[in-house]
PDB file of C-alpha atoms and ligand atoms in Angstrom:
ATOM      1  CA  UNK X   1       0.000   0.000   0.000  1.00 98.00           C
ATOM      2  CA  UNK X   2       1.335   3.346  -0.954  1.00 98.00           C
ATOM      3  CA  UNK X   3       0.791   6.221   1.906  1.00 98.00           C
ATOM      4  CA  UNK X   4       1.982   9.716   2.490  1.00 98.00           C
ATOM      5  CA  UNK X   5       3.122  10.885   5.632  1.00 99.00           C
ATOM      6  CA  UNK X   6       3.711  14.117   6.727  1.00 98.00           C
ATOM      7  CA  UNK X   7       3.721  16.877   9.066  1.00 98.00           C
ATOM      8  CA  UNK X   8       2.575  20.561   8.663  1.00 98.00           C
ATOM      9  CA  UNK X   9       1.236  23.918  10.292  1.00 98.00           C
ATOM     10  CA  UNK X  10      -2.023  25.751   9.821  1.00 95.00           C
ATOM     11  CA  UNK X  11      -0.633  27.323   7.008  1.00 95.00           C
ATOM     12  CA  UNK X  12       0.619  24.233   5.219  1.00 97.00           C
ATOM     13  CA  UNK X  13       4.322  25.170   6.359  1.00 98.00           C
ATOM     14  CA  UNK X  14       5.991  21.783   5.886  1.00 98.00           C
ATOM     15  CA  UNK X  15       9.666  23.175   5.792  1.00 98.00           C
ATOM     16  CA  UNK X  16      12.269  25.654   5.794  1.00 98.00           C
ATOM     17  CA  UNK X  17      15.722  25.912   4.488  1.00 98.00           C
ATOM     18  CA  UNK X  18      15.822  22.382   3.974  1.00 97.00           C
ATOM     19  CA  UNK X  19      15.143  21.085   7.390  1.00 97.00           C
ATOM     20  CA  UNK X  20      11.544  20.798   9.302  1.00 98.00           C
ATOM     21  CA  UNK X  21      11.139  24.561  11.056  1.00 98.00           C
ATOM     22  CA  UNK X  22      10.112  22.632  14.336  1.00 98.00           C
ATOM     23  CA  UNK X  23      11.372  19.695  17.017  1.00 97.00           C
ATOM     24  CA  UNK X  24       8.654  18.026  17.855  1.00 98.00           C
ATOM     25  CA  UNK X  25       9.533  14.816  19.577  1.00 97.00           C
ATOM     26  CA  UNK X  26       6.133  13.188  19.758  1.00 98.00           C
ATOM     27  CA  UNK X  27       5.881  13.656  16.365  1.00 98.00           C
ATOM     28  CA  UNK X  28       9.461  12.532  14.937  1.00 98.00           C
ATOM     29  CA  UNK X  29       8.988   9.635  17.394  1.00 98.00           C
ATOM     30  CA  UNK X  30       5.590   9.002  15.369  1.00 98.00           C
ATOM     31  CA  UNK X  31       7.060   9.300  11.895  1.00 98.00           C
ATOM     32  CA  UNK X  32      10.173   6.812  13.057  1.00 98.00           C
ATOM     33  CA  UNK X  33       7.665   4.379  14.343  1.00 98.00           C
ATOM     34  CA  UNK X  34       4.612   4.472  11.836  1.00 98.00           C
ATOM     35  CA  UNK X  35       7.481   4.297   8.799  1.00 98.00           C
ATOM     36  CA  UNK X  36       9.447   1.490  10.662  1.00 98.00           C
ATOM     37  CA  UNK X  37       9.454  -1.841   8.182  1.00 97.00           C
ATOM     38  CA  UNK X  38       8.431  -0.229   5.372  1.00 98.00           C
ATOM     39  CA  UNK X  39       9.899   1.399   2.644  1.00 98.00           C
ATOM     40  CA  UNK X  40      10.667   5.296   2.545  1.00 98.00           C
ATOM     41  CA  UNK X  41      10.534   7.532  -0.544  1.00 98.00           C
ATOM     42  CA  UNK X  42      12.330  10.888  -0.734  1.00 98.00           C
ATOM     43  CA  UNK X  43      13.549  13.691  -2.299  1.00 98.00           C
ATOM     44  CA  UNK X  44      17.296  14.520  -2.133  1.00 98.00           C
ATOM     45  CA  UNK X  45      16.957  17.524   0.259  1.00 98.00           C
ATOM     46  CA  UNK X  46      14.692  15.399   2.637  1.00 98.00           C
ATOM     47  CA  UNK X  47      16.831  12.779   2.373  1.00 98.00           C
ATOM     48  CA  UNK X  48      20.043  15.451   3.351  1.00 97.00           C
ATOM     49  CA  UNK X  49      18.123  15.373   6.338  1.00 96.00           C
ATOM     50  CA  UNK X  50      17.179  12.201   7.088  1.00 97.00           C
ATOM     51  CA  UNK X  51      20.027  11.057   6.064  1.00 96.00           C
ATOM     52  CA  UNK X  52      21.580   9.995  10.109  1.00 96.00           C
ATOM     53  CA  UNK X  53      18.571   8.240  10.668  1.00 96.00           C
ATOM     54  CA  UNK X  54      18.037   5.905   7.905  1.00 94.00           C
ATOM     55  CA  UNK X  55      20.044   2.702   8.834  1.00 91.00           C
ATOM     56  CA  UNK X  56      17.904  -0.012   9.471  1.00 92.00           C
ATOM     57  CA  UNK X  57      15.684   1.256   6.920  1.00 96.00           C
ATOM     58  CA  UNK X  58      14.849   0.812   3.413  1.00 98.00           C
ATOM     59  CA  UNK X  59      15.322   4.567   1.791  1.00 98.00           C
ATOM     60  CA  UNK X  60      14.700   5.039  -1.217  1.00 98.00           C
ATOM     61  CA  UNK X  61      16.032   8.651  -2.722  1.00 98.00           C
ATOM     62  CA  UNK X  62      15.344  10.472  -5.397  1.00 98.00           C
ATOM     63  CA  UNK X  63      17.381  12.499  -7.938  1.00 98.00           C
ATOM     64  CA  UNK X  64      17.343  13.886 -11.364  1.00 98.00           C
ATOM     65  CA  UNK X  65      21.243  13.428 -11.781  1.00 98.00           C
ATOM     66  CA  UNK X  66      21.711   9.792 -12.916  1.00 97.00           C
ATOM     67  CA  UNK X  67      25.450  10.358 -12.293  1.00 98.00           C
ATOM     68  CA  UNK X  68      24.474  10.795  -8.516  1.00 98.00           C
ATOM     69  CA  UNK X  69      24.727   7.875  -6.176  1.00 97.00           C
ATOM     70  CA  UNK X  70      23.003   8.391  -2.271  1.00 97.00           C
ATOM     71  CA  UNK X  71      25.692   7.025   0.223  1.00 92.00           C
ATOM     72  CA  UNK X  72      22.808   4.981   2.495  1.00 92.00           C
ATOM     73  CA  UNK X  73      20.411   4.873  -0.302  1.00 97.00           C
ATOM     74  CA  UNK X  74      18.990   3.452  -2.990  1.00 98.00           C
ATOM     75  CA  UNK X  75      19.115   5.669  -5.833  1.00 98.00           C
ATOM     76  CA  UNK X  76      16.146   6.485  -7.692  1.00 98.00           C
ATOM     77  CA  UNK X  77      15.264   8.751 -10.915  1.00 98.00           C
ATOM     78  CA  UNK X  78      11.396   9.242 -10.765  1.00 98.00           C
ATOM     79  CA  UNK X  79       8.600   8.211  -8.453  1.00 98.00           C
ATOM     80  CA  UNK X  80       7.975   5.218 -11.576  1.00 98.00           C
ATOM     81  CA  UNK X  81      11.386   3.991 -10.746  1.00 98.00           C
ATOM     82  CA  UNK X  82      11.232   4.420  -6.636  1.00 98.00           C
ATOM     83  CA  UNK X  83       8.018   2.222  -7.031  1.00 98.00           C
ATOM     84  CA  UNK X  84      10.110  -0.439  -8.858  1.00 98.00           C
ATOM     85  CA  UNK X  85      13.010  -0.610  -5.782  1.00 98.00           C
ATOM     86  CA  UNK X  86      10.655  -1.153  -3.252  1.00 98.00           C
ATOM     87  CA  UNK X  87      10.750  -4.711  -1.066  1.00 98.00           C
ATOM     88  CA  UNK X  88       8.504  -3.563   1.037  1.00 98.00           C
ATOM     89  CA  UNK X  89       4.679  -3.844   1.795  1.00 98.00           C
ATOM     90  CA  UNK X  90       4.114  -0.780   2.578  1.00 98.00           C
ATOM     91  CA  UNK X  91       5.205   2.358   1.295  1.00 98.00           C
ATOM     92  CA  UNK X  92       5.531   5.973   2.272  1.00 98.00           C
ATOM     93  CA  UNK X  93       6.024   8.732   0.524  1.00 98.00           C
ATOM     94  CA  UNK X  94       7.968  11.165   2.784  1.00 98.00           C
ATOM     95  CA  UNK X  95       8.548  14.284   0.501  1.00 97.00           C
ATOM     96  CA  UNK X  96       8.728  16.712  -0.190  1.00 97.00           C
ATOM     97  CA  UNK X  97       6.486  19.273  -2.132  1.00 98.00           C
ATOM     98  CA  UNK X  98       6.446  18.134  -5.680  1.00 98.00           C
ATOM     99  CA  UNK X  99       6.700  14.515  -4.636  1.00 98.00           C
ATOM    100  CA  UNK X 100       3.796  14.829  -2.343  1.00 98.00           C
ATOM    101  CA  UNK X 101       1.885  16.273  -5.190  1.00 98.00           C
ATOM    102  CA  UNK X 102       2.849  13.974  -7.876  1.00 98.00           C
ATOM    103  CA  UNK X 103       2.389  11.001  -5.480  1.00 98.00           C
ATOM    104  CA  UNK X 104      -1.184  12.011  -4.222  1.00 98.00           C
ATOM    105  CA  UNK X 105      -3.078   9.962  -7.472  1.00 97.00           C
ATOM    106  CA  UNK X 106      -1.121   6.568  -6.073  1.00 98.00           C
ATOM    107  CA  UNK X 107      -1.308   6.800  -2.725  1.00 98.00           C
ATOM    108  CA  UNK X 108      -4.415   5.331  -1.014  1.00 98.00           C
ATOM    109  CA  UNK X 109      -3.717   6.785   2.680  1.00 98.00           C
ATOM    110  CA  UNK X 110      -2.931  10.056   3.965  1.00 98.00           C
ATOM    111  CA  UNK X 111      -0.984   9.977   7.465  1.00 98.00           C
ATOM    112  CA  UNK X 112      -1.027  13.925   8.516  1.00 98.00           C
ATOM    113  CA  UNK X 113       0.269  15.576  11.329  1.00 98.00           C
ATOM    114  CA  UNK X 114      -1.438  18.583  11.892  1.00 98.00           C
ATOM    115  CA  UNK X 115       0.243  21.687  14.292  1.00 98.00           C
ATOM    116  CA  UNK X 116      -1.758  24.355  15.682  1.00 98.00           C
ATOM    117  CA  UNK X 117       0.081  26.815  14.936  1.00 98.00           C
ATOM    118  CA  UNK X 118       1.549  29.093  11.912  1.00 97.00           C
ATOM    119  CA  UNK X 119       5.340  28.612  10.909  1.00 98.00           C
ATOM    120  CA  UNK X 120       7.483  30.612   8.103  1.00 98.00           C
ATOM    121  CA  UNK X 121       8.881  28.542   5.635  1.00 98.00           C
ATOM    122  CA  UNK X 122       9.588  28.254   2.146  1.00 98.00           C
ATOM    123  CA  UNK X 123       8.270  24.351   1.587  1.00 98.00           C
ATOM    124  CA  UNK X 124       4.162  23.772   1.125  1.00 98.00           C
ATOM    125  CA  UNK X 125       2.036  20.230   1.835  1.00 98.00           C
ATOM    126  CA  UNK X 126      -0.515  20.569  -1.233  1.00 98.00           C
ATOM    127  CA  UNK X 127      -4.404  21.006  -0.291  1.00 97.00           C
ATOM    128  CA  UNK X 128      -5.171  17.674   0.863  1.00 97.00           C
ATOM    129  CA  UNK X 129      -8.834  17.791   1.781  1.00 96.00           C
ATOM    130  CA  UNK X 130     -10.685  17.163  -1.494  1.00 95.00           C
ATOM    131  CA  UNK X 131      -8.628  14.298  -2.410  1.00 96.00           C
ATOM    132  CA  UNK X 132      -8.157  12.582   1.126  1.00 97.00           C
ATOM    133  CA  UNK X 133     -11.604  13.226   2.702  1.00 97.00           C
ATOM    134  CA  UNK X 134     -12.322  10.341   4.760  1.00 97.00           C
ATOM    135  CA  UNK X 135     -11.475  10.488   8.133  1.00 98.00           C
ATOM    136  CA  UNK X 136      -9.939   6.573   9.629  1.00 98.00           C
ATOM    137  CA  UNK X 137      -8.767   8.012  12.968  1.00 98.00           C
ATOM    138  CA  UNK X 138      -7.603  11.092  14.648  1.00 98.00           C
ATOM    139  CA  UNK X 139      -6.277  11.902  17.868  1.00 98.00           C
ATOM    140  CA  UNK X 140      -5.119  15.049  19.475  1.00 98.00           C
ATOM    141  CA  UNK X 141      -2.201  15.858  21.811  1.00 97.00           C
ATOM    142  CA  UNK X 142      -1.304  18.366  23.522  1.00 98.00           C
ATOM    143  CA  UNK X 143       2.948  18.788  23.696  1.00 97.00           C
ATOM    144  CA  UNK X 144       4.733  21.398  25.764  1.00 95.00           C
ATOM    145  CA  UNK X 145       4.581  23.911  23.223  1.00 97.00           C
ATOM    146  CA  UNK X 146       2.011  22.613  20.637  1.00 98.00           C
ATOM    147  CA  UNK X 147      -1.618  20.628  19.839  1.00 98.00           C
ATOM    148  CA  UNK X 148      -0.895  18.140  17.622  1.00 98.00           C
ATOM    149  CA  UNK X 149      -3.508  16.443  15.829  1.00 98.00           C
ATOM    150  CA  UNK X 150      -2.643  13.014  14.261  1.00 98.00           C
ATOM    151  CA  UNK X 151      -4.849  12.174  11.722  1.00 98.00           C
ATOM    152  CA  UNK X 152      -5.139   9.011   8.854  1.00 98.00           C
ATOM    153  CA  UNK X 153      -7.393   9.829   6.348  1.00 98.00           C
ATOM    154  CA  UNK X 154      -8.036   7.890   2.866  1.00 98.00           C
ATOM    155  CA  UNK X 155      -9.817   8.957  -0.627  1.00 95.00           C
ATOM    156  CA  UNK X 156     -13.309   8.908  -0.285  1.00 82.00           C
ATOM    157  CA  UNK X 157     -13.944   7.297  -3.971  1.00 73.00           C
TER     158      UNK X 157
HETATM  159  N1  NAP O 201       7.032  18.378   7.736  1.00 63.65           N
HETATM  160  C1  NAP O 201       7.200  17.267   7.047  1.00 63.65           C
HETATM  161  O1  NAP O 201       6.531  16.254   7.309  1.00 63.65           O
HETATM  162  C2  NAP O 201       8.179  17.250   5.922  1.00 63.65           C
HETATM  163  C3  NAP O 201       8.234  16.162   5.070  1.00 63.65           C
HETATM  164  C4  NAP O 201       9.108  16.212   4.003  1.00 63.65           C
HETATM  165  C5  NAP O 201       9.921  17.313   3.816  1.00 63.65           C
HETATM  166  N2  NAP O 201       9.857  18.331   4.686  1.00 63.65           N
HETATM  167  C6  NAP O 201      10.687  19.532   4.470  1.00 63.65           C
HETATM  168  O2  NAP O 201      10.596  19.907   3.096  1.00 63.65           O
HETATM  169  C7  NAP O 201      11.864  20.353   2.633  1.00 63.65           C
HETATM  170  C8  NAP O 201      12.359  19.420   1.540  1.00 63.65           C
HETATM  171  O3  NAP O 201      11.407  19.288   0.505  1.00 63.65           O
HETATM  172  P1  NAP O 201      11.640  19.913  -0.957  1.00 63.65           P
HETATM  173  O4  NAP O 201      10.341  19.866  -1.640  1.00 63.65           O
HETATM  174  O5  NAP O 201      12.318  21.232  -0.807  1.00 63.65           O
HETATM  175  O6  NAP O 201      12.735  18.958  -1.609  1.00 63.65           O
HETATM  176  P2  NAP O 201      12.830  17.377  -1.876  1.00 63.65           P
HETATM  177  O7  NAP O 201      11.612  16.880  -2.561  1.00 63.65           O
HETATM  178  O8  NAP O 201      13.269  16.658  -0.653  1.00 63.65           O
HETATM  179  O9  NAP O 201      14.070  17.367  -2.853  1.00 63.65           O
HETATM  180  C9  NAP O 201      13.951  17.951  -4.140  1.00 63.65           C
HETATM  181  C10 NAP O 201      14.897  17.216  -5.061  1.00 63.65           C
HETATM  182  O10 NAP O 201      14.601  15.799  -5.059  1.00 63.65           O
HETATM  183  C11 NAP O 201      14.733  15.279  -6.359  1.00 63.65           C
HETATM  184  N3  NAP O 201      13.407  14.874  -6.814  1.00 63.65           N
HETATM  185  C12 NAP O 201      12.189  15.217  -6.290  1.00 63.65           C
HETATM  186  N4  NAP O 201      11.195  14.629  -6.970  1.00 63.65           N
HETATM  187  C13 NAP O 201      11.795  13.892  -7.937  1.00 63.65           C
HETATM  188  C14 NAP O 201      11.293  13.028  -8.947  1.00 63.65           C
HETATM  189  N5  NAP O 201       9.977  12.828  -9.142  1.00 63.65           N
HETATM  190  N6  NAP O 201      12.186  12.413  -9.769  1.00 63.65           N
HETATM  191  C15 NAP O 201      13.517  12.594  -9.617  1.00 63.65           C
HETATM  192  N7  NAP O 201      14.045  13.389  -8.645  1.00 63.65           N
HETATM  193  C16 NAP O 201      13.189  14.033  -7.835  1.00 63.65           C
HETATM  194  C17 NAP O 201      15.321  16.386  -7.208  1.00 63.65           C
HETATM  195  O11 NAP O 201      16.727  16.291  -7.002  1.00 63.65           O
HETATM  196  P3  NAP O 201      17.821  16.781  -8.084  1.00 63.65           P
HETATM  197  O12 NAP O 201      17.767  18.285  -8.045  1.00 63.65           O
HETATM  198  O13 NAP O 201      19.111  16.215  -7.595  1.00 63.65           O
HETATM  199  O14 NAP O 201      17.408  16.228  -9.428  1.00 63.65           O
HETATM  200  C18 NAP O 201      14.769  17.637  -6.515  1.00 63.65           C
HETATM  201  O15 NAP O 201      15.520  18.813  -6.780  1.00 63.65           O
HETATM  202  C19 NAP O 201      12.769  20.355   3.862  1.00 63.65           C
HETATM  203  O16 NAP O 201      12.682  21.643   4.458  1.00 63.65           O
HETATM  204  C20 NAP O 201      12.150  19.294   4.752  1.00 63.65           C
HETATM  205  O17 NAP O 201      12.452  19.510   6.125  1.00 63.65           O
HETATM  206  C21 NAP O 201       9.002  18.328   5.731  1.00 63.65           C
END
């Protein structure tokens, strides 16, 4: 099964200069442990960051640049091609932006994080809710500093 995952603000904030413009524990914790045994899917500036935490993983990166080779990686050129490397049941597509976008007619499960709370950034999670409108569950928390609402919606179709 293919799934996004992701994290953002109210305003859709998803990142900024190449890393995540919050630490949240309970939700990296979340992420770690709802990805775990399955294969991940990223672009090369998420993967930059993900980068020290993807042993024990299948990761499965993405670049343009067929000279380029990921160190911890497998290597891919298109979402097509990720798709093809995957050994894995399930899938998630970890982003960012354009991969989100591109991946939303595949995927059959959204896994959003939702933050109370506006960031600045310069990276955007696509408008979700006409093509993921079925709620499956959704639970709030409340962190020190933020409400988090996890939330697993599917395609109402
Ligand atoms: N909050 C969250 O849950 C979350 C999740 C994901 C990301 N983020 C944030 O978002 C930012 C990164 O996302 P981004 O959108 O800027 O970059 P990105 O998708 O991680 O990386 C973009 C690069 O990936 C490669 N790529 C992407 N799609 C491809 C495709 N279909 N085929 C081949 N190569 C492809 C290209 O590399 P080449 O230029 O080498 O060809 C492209 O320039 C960071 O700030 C990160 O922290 C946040």
């Amino acid at each position: 099964m293919i799934n996004l995952i992701v994290a953002c603000g109210n305003n859709r904030v998803i990142g900024k200069n190449g890393r995540l413009p919050w630490t949240i524990p309970e939700d990296w914790d979340y992420f770690m442990n709802t990805t775990s045994g399955g294969s991940m899917i990223m672009g090369k500036t998420c993967y930059d960051e993900f980068a020290p935490h993807s042993h024990d993983r299948e990761v499965i990166a993405l670049t343009r640049d067929h000279t380029f080779r990921f160190p911890h990686a497998k290597t891919a050129h298109s979402l097509t091609h990720a798709l093809s490397l995957a050994e894995n049941e399930q899938i998630w597509i970890c982003g960012g932006e354009a991969l989100y976008q591109e991946a939303f007619p595949l995927a059959s499960r959204l896994y959003l994080t939702l933050i109370e709370h506006d960031f600045e950034g310069d990276v955007f999670f696509p408008s979700w809710e006409k093509t993921f409108s079925k709620i499956l569950t959704q639970r709030k928390v409340q962190t020190e500093e933020f409400t988090l609402e996890f939330l697993v919606l599917e395609k109402n179709e």
